[in-house]
CSV table of C-alpha atoms in Angstrom, one decimal:
chain,number,residue,atom,x,y,z
A,1164,UNK,CA,-3.9,330.7,189.0
A,1165,UNK,CA,-1.8,331.6,192.0
A,1166,UNK,CA,0.6,334.5,192.2
A,1167,UNK,CA,3.5,332.0,192.4
A,1168,UNK,CA,2.7,330.3,189.0
A,1169,UNK,CA,3.9,333.1,186.7
A,1170,UNK,CA,7.2,333.1,188.6
A,1171,UNK,CA,7.5,329.3,188.3
A,1172,UNK,CA,6.7,329.5,184.6
A,1173,UNK,CA,9.3,332.2,184.0
A,1174,UNK,CA,11.9,330.2,186.0
A,1175,UNK,CA,11.2,327.0,184.0
A,1176,UNK,CA,11.6,329.0,180.8
A,1177,UNK,CA,14.9,330.4,181.9
A,1178,UNK,CA,16.2,327.0,182.9
A,1179,UNK,CA,15.2,325.6,179.4
A,1180,UNK,CA,16.3,328.5,177.3
A,1181,UNK,CA,19.7,327.0,176.5
A,1182,UNK,CA,18.1,323.8,175.2
A,1183,UNK,CA,15.4,325.6,173.3
A,1184,UNK,CA,17.9,328.1,171.7
A,1185,UNK,CA,20.2,325.2,170.8
A,1186,UNK,CA,17.4,323.2,169.1
A,1187,UNK,CA,16.2,326.3,167.1
A,1188,UNK,CA,19.8,327.2,166.1
A,1189,UNK,CA,20.6,323.7,165.0
A,1190,UNK,CA,17.4,323.7,163.0
A,1191,UNK,CA,17.7,327.1,161.4
A,1192,UNK,CA,21.3,328.1,161.4
A,1193,UNK,CA,20.3,331.6,162.4
A,1194,UNK,CA,20.9,333.3,165.8
A,1195,UNK,CA,18.2,335.9,165.1
A,1196,UNK,CA,15.6,333.4,164.0
A,1197,UNK,CA,16.4,331.0,166.9
A,1198,UNK,CA,15.9,333.9,169.3
A,1199,UNK,CA,12.6,334.8,167.7
A,1200,UNK,CA,11.4,331.2,167.7
A,1201,UNK,CA,12.2,330.7,171.4
A,1202,UNK,CA,10.4,333.9,172.3
A,1203,UNK,CA,7.4,333.0,170.2
A,1204,UNK,CA,7.3,329.5,171.8
A,1205,UNK,CA,7.2,331.2,175.3
A,1206,UNK,CA,4.4,333.6,174.2
A,1207,UNK,CA,2.4,330.6,172.9
A,1208,UNK,CA,2.8,328.8,176.2
A,1209,UNK,CA,1.6,331.8,178.1
A,1210,UNK,CA,-1.4,332.2,175.8
A,1211,UNK,CA,-2.3,328.5,176.1
A,1212,UNK,CA,-2.2,328.8,179.9
A,1213,UNK,CA,-4.3,332.0,179.8
A,1214,UNK,CA,-6.9,330.0,177.9
A,1215,UNK,CA,-7.0,327.4,180.6
A,1216,UNK,CA,-4.9,324.7,178.7
A,1217,UNK,CA,-3.2,322.3,181.1
A,1218,UNK,CA,0.5,322.0,180.3
A,1219,UNK,CA,1.8,319.0,182.2
A,1220,UNK,CA,5.4,319.4,181.0
A,1221,UNK,CA,6.8,322.8,180.2
A,1222,UNK,CA,9.9,321.2,178.6
A,1223,UNK,CA,7.8,319.0,176.4
A,1224,UNK,CA,5.5,321.8,175.4
A,1225,UNK,CA,8.3,324.3,174.6
A,1226,UNK,CA,10.5,321.7,172.8
A,1227,UNK,CA,7.6,320.7,170.6
A,1228,UNK,CA,6.6,324.3,169.8
A,1229,UNK,CA,10.2,325.3,169.1
A,1230,UNK,CA,10.7,322.3,166.8
A,1231,UNK,CA,7.5,322.9,164.9
A,1232,UNK,CA,8.2,326.6,164.5
A,1233,UNK,CA,11.7,325.8,163.2
A,1234,UNK,CA,10.2,323.4,160.6
A,1235,UNK,CA,7.8,326.1,159.4
A,1236,UNK,CA,10.7,328.5,159.2
A,1237,UNK,CA,12.8,326.0,157.1
A,1238,UNK,CA,10.0,325.4,154.7
A,1239,UNK,CA,9.6,329.1,154.1
A,1240,UNK,CA,13.4,329.9,154.1
A,1241,UNK,CA,14.5,327.3,151.6
A,1242,UNK,CA,13.1,329.3,148.7
A,1243,UNK,CA,14.9,332.4,149.9
A,1244,UNK,CA,18.2,330.6,150.2
A,1245,UNK,CA,18.0,329.4,146.6
A,1246,UNK,CA,18.4,333.1,145.4
A,1247,UNK,CA,21.3,334.0,147.7
A,1248,UNK,CA,24.6,335.0,146.1
A,1249,UNK,CA,27.5,332.7,146.8
A,1250,UNK,CA,27.6,329.8,149.2
A,1251,UNK,CA,24.9,329.8,151.9
A,1252,UNK,CA,26.2,329.7,155.4
A,1253,UNK,CA,24.6,329.9,158.9
A,1254,UNK,CA,24.9,332.9,161.2
A,1255,UNK,CA,28.2,332.3,163.1
A,1256,UNK,CA,28.5,332.0,166.8
A,1257,UNK,CA,31.8,333.8,167.7
A,1258,UNK,CA,34.0,333.4,170.7
A,1259,UNK,CA,34.3,331.0,173.6
A,1260,UNK,CA,33.2,332.8,176.8
A,1261,UNK,CA,31.6,334.9,178.0
A,1262,UNK,CA,29.4,335.0,175.0
A,1263,UNK,CA,25.7,335.6,174.9
A,1264,UNK,CA,25.3,332.8,172.4
A,1265,UNK,CA,27.7,330.3,173.9
A,1266,UNK,CA,26.1,330.7,177.3
A,1267,UNK,CA,23.1,328.9,175.7
A,1268,UNK,CA,24.9,326.4,173.5
A,1269,UNK,CA,27.1,323.4,174.3
A,1270,UNK,CA,30.2,323.4,172.1
A,1271,UNK,CA,30.5,320.4,169.9
A,1272,UNK,CA,31.3,319.5,166.3
A,1273,UNK,CA,27.6,319.4,165.6
A,1274,UNK,CA,27.7,323.2,165.9
A,1275,UNK,CA,30.4,323.7,163.3
A,1276,UNK,CA,29.5,325.7,160.1
A,1277,UNK,CA,30.4,322.6,158.1
A,1278,UNK,CA,27.9,320.4,160.0
A,1279,UNK,CA,25.1,323.0,159.8
A,1280,UNK,CA,25.7,323.4,156.1
A,1281,UNK,CA,25.6,319.6,155.7
A,1282,UNK,CA,22.2,319.6,157.6
A,1283,UNK,CA,20.8,321.7,154.7
A,1284,UNK,CA,20.7,318.5,152.6
A,1285,UNK,CA,18.0,317.1,154.9
A,1286,UNK,CA,14.3,317.8,154.6
A,1287,UNK,CA,12.9,319.8,157.5
A,1288,UNK,CA,11.3,316.7,159.1
A,1289,UNK,CA,14.5,314.7,158.7
A,1290,UNK,CA,16.5,317.5,160.2
A,1291,UNK,CA,14.2,317.7,163.1
A,1292,UNK,CA,14.4,314.0,163.9
A,1293,UNK,CA,18.2,313.9,163.4
A,1294,UNK,CA,18.8,317.0,165.7
A,1295,UNK,CA,16.4,315.8,168.4
A,1296,UNK,CA,17.7,312.2,168.4
A,1297,UNK,CA,21.4,312.4,167.6
A,1298,UNK,CA,22.3,315.8,169.1
A,1299,UNK,CA,19.9,316.2,172.0
A,1300,UNK,CA,19.2,312.4,172.7
A,1301,UNK,CA,15.4,312.7,172.8
A,1302,UNK,CA,13.7,309.2,172.8
A,1303,UNK,CA,11.4,308.1,170.0
A,1304,UNK,CA,8.1,308.5,171.9
A,1305,UNK,CA,9.1,312.1,172.6
A,1306,UNK,CA,10.1,312.8,169.0
A,1307,UNK,CA,6.9,311.2,167.7
A,1308,UNK,CA,4.8,313.4,170.0
A,1309,UNK,CA,6.7,316.5,168.9
A,1310,UNK,CA,6.3,315.9,165.2
A,1311,UNK,CA,2.9,314.3,165.5
A,1312,UNK,CA,4.1,311.2,163.7
A,1313,UNK,CA,4.3,307.5,164.5
A,1314,UNK,CA,7.5,306.1,166.1
A,1315,UNK,CA,7.9,304.0,163.0
A,1316,UNK,CA,7.8,307.0,160.8
A,1317,UNK,CA,10.3,308.8,162.9
A,1318,UNK,CA,12.7,305.8,162.8
A,1319,UNK,CA,12.4,305.9,159.0
A,1320,UNK,CA,13.2,309.6,158.9
A,1321,UNK,CA,16.2,309.1,161.1
A,1322,UNK,CA,17.4,306.2,159.0
A,1323,UNK,CA,17.3,308.4,155.8
A,1324,UNK,CA,18.9,311.4,157.7
A,1325,UNK,CA,21.7,309.2,158.9
A,1326,UNK,CA,22.5,308.0,155.4
A,1327,UNK,CA,22.7,311.6,154.1
A,1328,UNK,CA,24.9,312.6,157.1
A,1329,UNK,CA,27.3,309.7,156.7
A,1330,UNK,CA,27.8,310.5,153.0
A,1331,UNK,CA,28.6,314.2,153.8
A,1332,UNK,CA,29.7,314.3,157.4
A,1333,UNK,CA,32.7,316.7,157.8
A,1334,UNK,CA,35.8,315.4,159.5
A,1335,UNK,CA,37.8,317.4,162.1
A,1336,UNK,CA,41.1,316.8,163.9
A,1337,UNK,CA,40.3,316.3,167.5
A,1338,UNK,CA,43.6,317.9,168.8
A,1339,UNK,CA,42.3,321.4,169.5
A,1340,UNK,CA,45.7,322.7,170.5
A,1341,UNK,CA,47.3,321.6,167.2
A,1342,UNK,CA,44.4,323.1,165.4
A,1343,UNK,CA,44.8,326.4,167.2
A,1344,UNK,CA,48.5,326.5,166.4
A,1345,UNK,CA,47.8,325.8,162.7
A,1346,UNK,CA,45.2,328.5,162.6
A,1347,UNK,CA,47.6,330.9,164.3
A,1348,UNK,CA,50.2,330.3,161.6
A,1349,UNK,CA,47.5,330.8,158.9
A,1350,UNK,CA,46.0,334.0,160.2
A,1351,UNK,CA,49.5,335.5,161.1
A,1352,UNK,CA,50.7,334.9,157.6
A,1353,UNK,CA,47.5,336.4,156.2
A,1354,UNK,CA,47.8,339.6,158.3
A,1355,UNK,CA,51.4,340.0,157.4
A,1356,UNK,CA,50.7,339.5,153.7
A,1357,UNK,CA,53.3,336.7,153.5
A,1358,UNK,CA,51.4,334.0,151.7
A,1359,UNK,CA,54.3,331.7,151.0
A,1360,UNK,CA,54.0,329.7,154.2
A,1361,UNK,CA,50.4,329.0,153.5
A,1362,UNK,CA,51.2,326.4,150.8
A,1363,UNK,CA,52.2,324.0,153.6
A,1364,UNK,CA,49.0,324.6,155.6
A,1365,UNK,CA,46.5,323.9,152.8
A,1366,UNK,CA,45.3,320.4,151.8
A,1367,UNK,CA,45.7,319.4,148.1
A,1368,UNK,CA,41.9,319.6,147.6
A,1369,UNK,CA,41.3,322.7,149.8
A,1370,UNK,CA,38.1,324.7,149.1
A,1371,UNK,CA,37.4,328.3,149.9
A,1372,UNK,CA,33.9,329.7,149.8
A,1373,UNK,CA,32.0,332.8,150.9
A,1374,UNK,CA,28.6,334.1,151.8
A,1375,UNK,CA,28.5,337.7,150.8
A,1376,UNK,CA,24.7,338.2,150.8
A,1377,UNK,CA,23.6,340.6,148.0
A,1378,UNK,CA,26.8,342.7,148.0
A,1379,UNK,CA,30.3,341.8,146.6
A,1380,UNK,CA,30.6,338.1,146.9
A,1381,UNK,CA,32.3,335.0,145.5
A,1382,UNK,CA,29.6,333.4,143.3
A,1383,UNK,CA,31.2,330.0,143.5
A,1384,UNK,CA,33.9,328.2,145.6
A,1385,UNK,CA,37.6,328.2,144.8
A,1386,UNK,CA,39.3,324.8,144.6
A,1387,UNK,CA,42.9,323.9,145.0
A,1388,UNK,CA,45.9,325.7,146.7
A,1389,UNK,CA,46.9,327.8,143.7
A,1390,UNK,CA,43.5,329.3,143.2
A,1391,UNK,CA,42.9,329.8,146.9
A,1392,UNK,CA,46.3,331.5,147.4
A,1393,UNK,CA,45.6,333.8,144.4
A,1394,UNK,CA,42.3,335.0,145.9
A,1395,UNK,CA,43.9,335.3,149.3
A,1396,UNK,CA,46.4,337.6,147.8
A,1397,UNK,CA,43.7,339.9,146.7
A,1398,UNK,CA,42.1,339.7,150.1
A,1399,UNK,CA,45.4,340.7,151.8
A,1400,UNK,CA,45.7,343.8,149.6
A,1401,UNK,CA,42.1,344.8,150.4
A,1402,UNK,CA,42.7,344.4,154.2
A,1403,UNK,CA,45.9,346.5,154.0
A,1404,UNK,CA,44.2,349.2,152.0
A,1405,UNK,CA,41.3,349.4,154.4
A,1406,UNK,CA,43.5,349.3,157.5
A,1407,UNK,CA,41.8,346.1,158.6
A,1408,UNK,CA,43.1,343.7,161.2
A,1409,UNK,CA,42.5,340.0,162.1
A,1410,UNK,CA,41.4,338.8,165.5
A,1411,UNK,CA,41.6,335.1,166.0
A,1412,UNK,CA,38.8,333.4,167.9
A,1413,UNK,CA,36.5,330.4,167.8
A,1414,UNK,CA,33.7,330.3,165.3
A,1415,UNK,CA,31.1,327.7,166.1
A,1416,UNK,CA,33.7,325.9,168.2
A,1417,UNK,CA,36.2,325.7,165.4
A,1418,UNK,CA,39.3,327.8,164.7
A,1419,UNK,CA,38.5,331.1,163.0
A,1420,UNK,CA,38.8,334.9,163.1
A,1421,UNK,CA,37.0,338.1,162.8
A,1422,UNK,CA,38.2,341.1,160.7
A,1423,UNK,CA,37.7,344.6,161.9
A,1424,UNK,CA,38.5,348.1,160.9
A,1425,UNK,CA,40.3,350.7,163.1
A,1426,UNK,CA,37.0,351.7,164.7
A,1427,UNK,CA,36.3,348.1,165.7
A,1428,UNK,CA,33.6,347.6,163.2
A,1429,UNK,CA,33.2,344.0,161.8
A,1430,UNK,CA,33.8,343.2,158.1
A,1431,UNK,CA,33.8,339.5,157.9
A,1432,UNK,CA,34.2,336.2,159.8
A,1433,UNK,CA,36.5,333.4,158.8
A,1434,UNK,CA,36.1,329.7,159.9
A,1435,UNK,CA,38.5,326.9,159.1
A,1436,UNK,CA,37.9,323.2,158.8
A,1437,UNK,CA,41.0,321.3,159.8
A,1438,UNK,CA,41.6,317.6,159.2
A,1439,UNK,CA,44.8,315.5,158.8
A,1440,UNK,CA,46.9,318.4,159.9
A,1441,UNK,CA,45.8,320.6,157.0
A,1442,UNK,CA,43.2,323.2,156.2
A,1443,UNK,CA,40.4,321.5,154.2
A,1444,UNK,CA,38.0,324.4,153.9
A,1445,UNK,CA,38.1,328.1,154.4
A,1446,UNK,CA,34.7,329.8,154.9
A,1447,UNK,CA,34.2,333.6,154.8
A,1448,UNK,CA,31.0,335.2,155.9
A,1449,UNK,CA,30.7,338.8,154.7
A,1450,UNK,CA,26.9,338.9,154.5
A,1451,UNK,CA,25.7,341.7,156.8
A,1452,UNK,CA,22.4,339.9,157.5
A,1453,UNK,CA,24.5,337.0,159.0
A,1454,UNK,CA,26.7,339.3,161.1
A,1455,UNK,CA,24.2,341.8,162.7
A,1456,UNK,CA,24.2,340.0,166.0
A,1457,UNK,CA,27.9,340.5,166.4
A,1458,UNK,CA,27.9,344.3,166.7
A,1459,UNK,CA,28.6,347.4,164.4
A,1460,UNK,CA,29.5,346.5,160.9
A,1461,UNK,CA,31.8,348.1,158.2
A,1462,UNK,CA,29.6,349.9,155.7
A,1463,UNK,CA,29.7,348.2,152.3
A,1464,UNK,CA,28.9,349.9,149.0
A,1465,UNK,CA,25.3,349.4,147.7
A,1466,UNK,CA,25.3,346.8,144.9
A,1467,UNK,CA,24.4,348.1,141.4
A,1468,UNK,CA,21.7,345.5,141.0
A,1469,UNK,CA,20.4,345.1,144.5
A,1470,UNK,CA,18.6,341.8,145.3
A,1471,UNK,CA,16.1,341.3,148.0
A,1472,UNK,CA,18.1,340.7,151.2
A,1473,UNK,CA,17.1,337.7,153.3
A,1474,UNK,CA,18.0,336.5,156.8
A,1475,UNK,CA,17.9,332.9,155.7
């Protein structure tokens, strides 16, 4: 091995890091796990080369390794997700630029929390084929090699995945400026504690759900404008009592906000799904395990009956 090869290898990895992180994040819904998977894939490639294994395509090797590690992660994480309190949600990507996460991910509706939650309905193999084919446009021979399956089998997996996705695929308004204005009206009213204007912003079948981890959480979603406004009223009082403020931002490419205390510590992240000019879904992520990558967090009281906290 020449002295130039390690530098070339590292350069290849840097160039591919965005793609690899995107695959792992789309597969796992976790920033931390995606980072770990990408790092592990690189270490495995270095180890293989040290053993004299010929790697003809760094991209093919690393994409295969990241996908397989992601499938293994999903198979182990599903059991953990079944015992979480409230609605499971991915770890959010917050902001537009410059953001450490967004530097490595192309913004699209396929990154939305709604889309990632929908992907949870797929088996790990279906999810891998769908992500590789529909999101990253890998061809069938590539996917077959990555999953060590026949092309025919991969086509069948994609067909089943597409059926699931079509049944559950979230809709979004494409007018981002209109969405931003609607979100601004929503979060401004929320911060002021004036909830009356919100009735005109919520759809008739609006849903609000939360992922609180093993601390205070909403055990089930709230449906309909009346119930949602009632819960938001309690949220507004809690924000006012704690001296919390709302900062609007993008969350996985969709309108959202972060809530911080006077010291700048993060309490929770909001994300809105907007379609037909109304808010269809409100998602609140309060789970500390899902927010660690965003900086210092507001301390929460220890639950009376603590459950095992997971990163899934």
